[in-house]
């Protein structure tokens, strides 16, 4: 099981490969706001843990396990962003909030959040009722 730090790297590598077709140490460092030397150390660790294959100066490739984990991590992040938008969290807070909570939820909780988001999408009136309730609470304060 990857650590939260490892998850951040796998997620970024997955996103870069999906977007550009490759992931370079410098791109990972920029996206995570860390030094390239930190990226190199983590990439070597991820290679040892079999999440990716890293060859110095040649780049890196996610293993099938790495791709599977990366895809699931991106899903988790996007799902949490979607939920926070649905319940009315201010857009400027969403990314920071997701980063703060995503590593602290079990996959069972993520699956239940997925159920909730699907419910809100199937029954949009429930989102409107939630917004009305929130407005009423704000008016009462």
PDB file of C-alpha atoms in Angstrom:
ATOM      1  CA  UNK A   1       0.000   0.000   0.000  1.00  0.00           C
ATOM      2  CA  UNK A   2       1.525   3.334  -0.993  1.00  0.00           C
ATOM      3  CA  UNK A   3       1.996   6.076   1.597  1.00  0.00           C
ATOM      4  CA  UNK A   4       0.158   9.410   1.146  1.00  0.00           C
ATOM      5  CA  UNK A   5       3.359  10.939  -0.234  1.00  0.00           C
ATOM      6  CA  UNK A   6       3.787   8.061  -2.677  1.00  0.00           C
ATOM      7  CA  UNK A   7       0.159   8.496  -3.718  1.00  0.00           C
ATOM      8  CA  UNK A   8       0.773  12.161  -4.560  1.00  0.00           C
ATOM      9  CA  UNK A   9       3.657  11.203  -6.819  1.00  0.00           C
ATOM     10  CA  UNK A  10       1.820   8.328  -8.496  1.00  0.00           C
ATOM     11  CA  UNK A  11      -1.184  10.571  -9.114  1.00  0.00           C
ATOM     12  CA  UNK A  12       0.965  13.308 -10.679  1.00  0.00           C
ATOM     13  CA  UNK A  13       2.924  10.836 -12.804  1.00  0.00           C
ATOM     14  CA  UNK A  14      -0.315   9.260 -14.016  1.00  0.00           C
ATOM     15  CA  UNK A  15      -1.763  12.684 -14.902  1.00  0.00           C
ATOM     16  CA  UNK A  16       1.388  13.773 -16.726  1.00  0.00           C
ATOM     17  CA  UNK A  17       1.530  10.572 -18.759  1.00  0.00           C
ATOM     18  CA  UNK A  18      -2.165  10.910 -19.626  1.00  0.00           C
ATOM     19  CA  UNK A  19      -1.674  14.553 -20.645  1.00  0.00           C
ATOM     20  CA  UNK A  20       1.748  14.511 -22.341  1.00  0.00           C
ATOM     21  CA  UNK A  21       2.506  10.857 -22.944  1.00  0.00           C
ATOM     22  CA  UNK A  22       5.487  11.020 -20.580  1.00  0.00           C
ATOM     23  CA  UNK A  23       6.498  12.263 -17.134  1.00  0.00           C
ATOM     24  CA  UNK A  24       9.849  13.931 -16.506  1.00  0.00           C
ATOM     25  CA  UNK A  25      11.410  14.536 -13.107  1.00  0.00           C
ATOM     26  CA  UNK A  26      11.331  18.295 -13.741  1.00  0.00           C
ATOM     27  CA  UNK A  27       7.590  18.227 -14.570  1.00  0.00           C
ATOM     28  CA  UNK A  28       6.788  16.185 -11.474  1.00  0.00           C
ATOM     29  CA  UNK A  29       8.863  18.548  -9.310  1.00  0.00           C
ATOM     30  CA  UNK A  30       7.094  21.582 -10.752  1.00  0.00           C
ATOM     31  CA  UNK A  31       3.591  20.120 -10.292  1.00  0.00           C
ATOM     32  CA  UNK A  32       4.281  19.047  -6.701  1.00  0.00           C
ATOM     33  CA  UNK A  33       6.368  22.128  -5.812  1.00  0.00           C
ATOM     34  CA  UNK A  34       9.331  20.039  -4.658  1.00  0.00           C
ATOM     35  CA  UNK A  35      13.008  19.842  -5.611  1.00  0.00           C
ATOM     36  CA  UNK A  36      13.988  17.524  -8.465  1.00  0.00           C
ATOM     37  CA  UNK A  37      16.275  15.621  -6.068  1.00  0.00           C
ATOM     38  CA  UNK A  38      13.217  14.779  -3.929  1.00  0.00           C
ATOM     39  CA  UNK A  39      11.435  13.512  -7.025  1.00  0.00           C
ATOM     40  CA  UNK A  40      14.401  11.342  -7.985  1.00  0.00           C
ATOM     41  CA  UNK A  41      14.467   9.754  -4.522  1.00  0.00           C
ATOM     42  CA  UNK A  42      10.733   9.053  -4.569  1.00  0.00           C
ATOM     43  CA  UNK A  43      10.832   7.729  -8.145  1.00  0.00           C
ATOM     44  CA  UNK A  44      13.573   5.300  -7.102  1.00  0.00           C
ATOM     45  CA  UNK A  45      11.415   4.205  -4.169  1.00  0.00           C
ATOM     46  CA  UNK A  46       8.378   3.764  -6.434  1.00  0.00           C
ATOM     47  CA  UNK A  47      10.562   1.695  -8.745  1.00  0.00           C
ATOM     48  CA  UNK A  48      11.571  -0.549  -5.819  1.00  0.00           C
ATOM     49  CA  UNK A  49       7.899  -0.899  -4.850  1.00  0.00           C
ATOM     50  CA  UNK A  50       7.065  -1.907  -8.457  1.00  0.00           C
ATOM     51  CA  UNK A  51       4.743   1.039  -9.200  1.00  0.00           C
ATOM     52  CA  UNK A  52       6.977   2.218 -12.022  1.00  0.00           C
ATOM     53  CA  UNK A  53      10.109   1.417 -13.964  1.00  0.00           C
ATOM     54  CA  UNK A  54      12.767   4.111 -13.743  1.00  0.00           C
ATOM     55  CA  UNK A  55      15.924   4.325 -15.796  1.00  0.00           C
ATOM     56  CA  UNK A  56      18.230   7.225 -15.011  1.00  0.00           C
ATOM     57  CA  UNK A  57      18.273   9.768 -17.870  1.00  0.00           C
ATOM     58  CA  UNK A  58      15.760   7.700 -19.836  1.00  0.00           C
ATOM     59  CA  UNK A  59      12.529   8.432 -18.037  1.00  0.00           C
ATOM     60  CA  UNK A  60       9.926   6.361 -16.311  1.00  0.00           C
ATOM     61  CA  UNK A  61       6.948   4.178 -17.117  1.00  0.00           C
ATOM     62  CA  UNK A  62       4.150   3.130 -14.808  1.00  0.00           C
ATOM     63  CA  UNK A  63       3.772  -0.599 -14.288  1.00  0.00           C
ATOM     64  CA  UNK A  64       0.284  -2.122 -14.618  1.00  0.00           C
ATOM     65  CA  UNK A  65      -0.054  -1.792 -10.807  1.00  0.00           C
ATOM     66  CA  UNK A  66       1.140   1.806 -10.993  1.00  0.00           C
ATOM     67  CA  UNK A  67      -1.410   2.611 -13.701  1.00  0.00           C
ATOM     68  CA  UNK A  68      -4.191   0.966 -11.700  1.00  0.00           C
ATOM     69  CA  UNK A  69      -3.293   2.892  -8.545  1.00  0.00           C
ATOM     70  CA  UNK A  70      -2.834   6.146 -10.492  1.00  0.00           C
ATOM     71  CA  UNK A  71      -6.219   5.833 -12.147  1.00  0.00           C
ATOM     72  CA  UNK A  72      -7.901   5.132  -8.808  1.00  0.00           C
ATOM     73  CA  UNK A  73      -6.150   8.108  -7.162  1.00  0.00           C
ATOM     74  CA  UNK A  74      -7.241  10.468  -9.931  1.00  0.00           C
ATOM     75  CA  UNK A  75     -10.794   9.113  -9.608  1.00  0.00           C
ATOM     76  CA  UNK A  76     -10.704   9.743  -5.841  1.00  0.00           C
ATOM     77  CA  UNK A  77      -9.485  13.309  -6.311  1.00  0.00           C
ATOM     78  CA  UNK A  78     -12.032  14.129  -9.016  1.00  0.00           C
ATOM     79  CA  UNK A  79     -14.860  12.517  -7.050  1.00  0.00           C
ATOM     80  CA  UNK A  80     -14.087  14.566  -3.950  1.00  0.00           C
ATOM     81  CA  UNK A  81     -13.914  17.751  -6.030  1.00  0.00           C
ATOM     82  CA  UNK A  82     -17.273  16.856  -7.564  1.00  0.00           C
ATOM     83  CA  UNK A  83     -18.866  16.280  -4.160  1.00  0.00           C
ATOM     84  CA  UNK A  84     -17.550  19.543  -2.752  1.00  0.00           C
ATOM     85  CA  UNK A  85     -18.903  21.437  -5.766  1.00  0.00           C
ATOM     86  CA  UNK A  86     -22.295  19.750  -5.429  1.00  0.00           C
ATOM     87  CA  UNK A  87     -22.620  20.675  -1.778  1.00  0.00           C
ATOM     88  CA  UNK A  88     -21.658  24.281  -2.451  1.00  0.00           C
ATOM     89  CA  UNK A  89     -18.056  24.616  -1.292  1.00  0.00           C
ATOM     90  CA  UNK A  90     -16.488  27.765  -2.755  1.00  0.00           C
ATOM     91  CA  UNK A  91     -14.428  26.999  -5.849  1.00  0.00           C
ATOM     92  CA  UNK A  92     -11.322  28.670  -4.450  1.00  0.00           C
ATOM     93  CA  UNK A  93     -11.357  26.232  -1.497  1.00  0.00           C
ATOM     94  CA  UNK A  94     -12.000  22.977  -3.317  1.00  0.00           C
ATOM     95  CA  UNK A  95      -8.475  21.968  -4.391  1.00  0.00           C
ATOM     96  CA  UNK A  96      -6.939  22.723  -0.991  1.00  0.00           C
ATOM     97  CA  UNK A  97      -9.775  20.940   0.830  1.00  0.00           C
ATOM     98  CA  UNK A  98      -9.478  17.837  -1.345  1.00  0.00           C
ATOM     99  CA  UNK A  99      -5.708  17.754  -0.802  1.00  0.00           C
ATOM    100  CA  UNK A 100      -6.373  17.940   2.934  1.00  0.00           C
ATOM    101  CA  UNK A 101      -8.845  15.059   3.120  1.00  0.00           C
ATOM    102  CA  UNK A 102      -8.136  12.645   0.272  1.00  0.00           C
ATOM    103  CA  UNK A 103      -5.454  10.636   2.087  1.00  0.00           C
ATOM    104  CA  UNK A 104      -7.529  10.295   5.245  1.00  0.00           C
ATOM    105  CA  UNK A 105     -10.513   8.459   3.798  1.00  0.00           C
ATOM    106  CA  UNK A 106     -10.823   4.712   3.364  1.00  0.00           C
ATOM    107  CA  UNK A 107     -11.684   3.312  -0.032  1.00  0.00           C
ATOM    108  CA  UNK A 108     -14.994   2.245   1.515  1.00  0.00           C
ATOM    109  CA  UNK A 109     -15.716   5.905   2.332  1.00  0.00           C
ATOM    110  CA  UNK A 110     -14.703   6.912  -1.210  1.00  0.00           C
ATOM    111  CA  UNK A 111     -17.086   4.320  -2.652  1.00  0.00           C
ATOM    112  CA  UNK A 112     -19.929   5.635  -0.468  1.00  0.00           C
ATOM    113  CA  UNK A 113     -19.145   9.190  -1.569  1.00  0.00           C
ATOM    114  CA  UNK A 114     -19.364   7.890  -5.139  1.00  0.00           C
ATOM    115  CA  UNK A 115     -22.825   6.541  -4.310  1.00  0.00           C
ATOM    116  CA  UNK A 116     -23.829   9.923  -2.870  1.00  0.00           C
ATOM    117  CA  UNK A 117     -22.598  11.852  -5.908  1.00  0.00           C
ATOM    118  CA  UNK A 118     -24.455   9.421  -8.181  1.00  0.00           C
ATOM    119  CA  UNK A 119     -27.602   9.937  -6.082  1.00  0.00           C
ATOM    120  CA  UNK A 120     -27.289  13.720  -6.378  1.00  0.00           C
ATOM    121  CA  UNK A 121     -26.885  13.370 -10.147  1.00  0.00           C
ATOM    122  CA  UNK A 122     -29.935  11.090 -10.442  1.00  0.00           C
ATOM    123  CA  UNK A 123     -32.060  13.349  -8.255  1.00  0.00           C
ATOM    124  CA  UNK A 124     -30.943  16.948  -8.916  1.00  0.00           C
ATOM    125  CA  UNK A 125     -33.839  18.296  -6.857  1.00  0.00           C
ATOM    126  CA  UNK A 126     -32.026  17.002  -3.758  1.00  0.00           C
ATOM    127  CA  UNK A 127     -29.116  19.338  -4.526  1.00  0.00           C
ATOM    128  CA  UNK A 128     -31.568  22.221  -4.861  1.00  0.00           C
ATOM    129  CA  UNK A 129     -33.155  21.266  -1.532  1.00  0.00           C
ATOM    130  CA  UNK A 130     -29.717  21.204   0.048  1.00  0.00           C
ATOM    131  CA  UNK A 131     -28.940  24.671  -1.329  1.00  0.00           C
ATOM    132  CA  UNK A 132     -32.278  25.988  -0.053  1.00  0.00           C
ATOM    133  CA  UNK A 133     -31.608  24.521   3.378  1.00  0.00           C
ATOM    134  CA  UNK A 134     -28.140  26.068   3.472  1.00  0.00           C
ATOM    135  CA  UNK A 135     -29.565  29.475   2.453  1.00  0.00           C
ATOM    136  CA  UNK A 136     -32.221  29.217   5.164  1.00  0.00           C
ATOM    137  CA  UNK A 137     -29.548  28.402   7.757  1.00  0.00           C
ATOM    138  CA  UNK A 138     -27.447  31.354   6.616  1.00  0.00           C
ATOM    139  CA  UNK A 139     -30.471  33.673   6.813  1.00  0.00           C
ATOM    140  CA  UNK A 140     -31.168  32.525  10.362  1.00  0.00           C
ATOM    141  CA  UNK A 141     -27.621  33.292  11.523  1.00  0.00           C
TER     142      UNK A 141
END
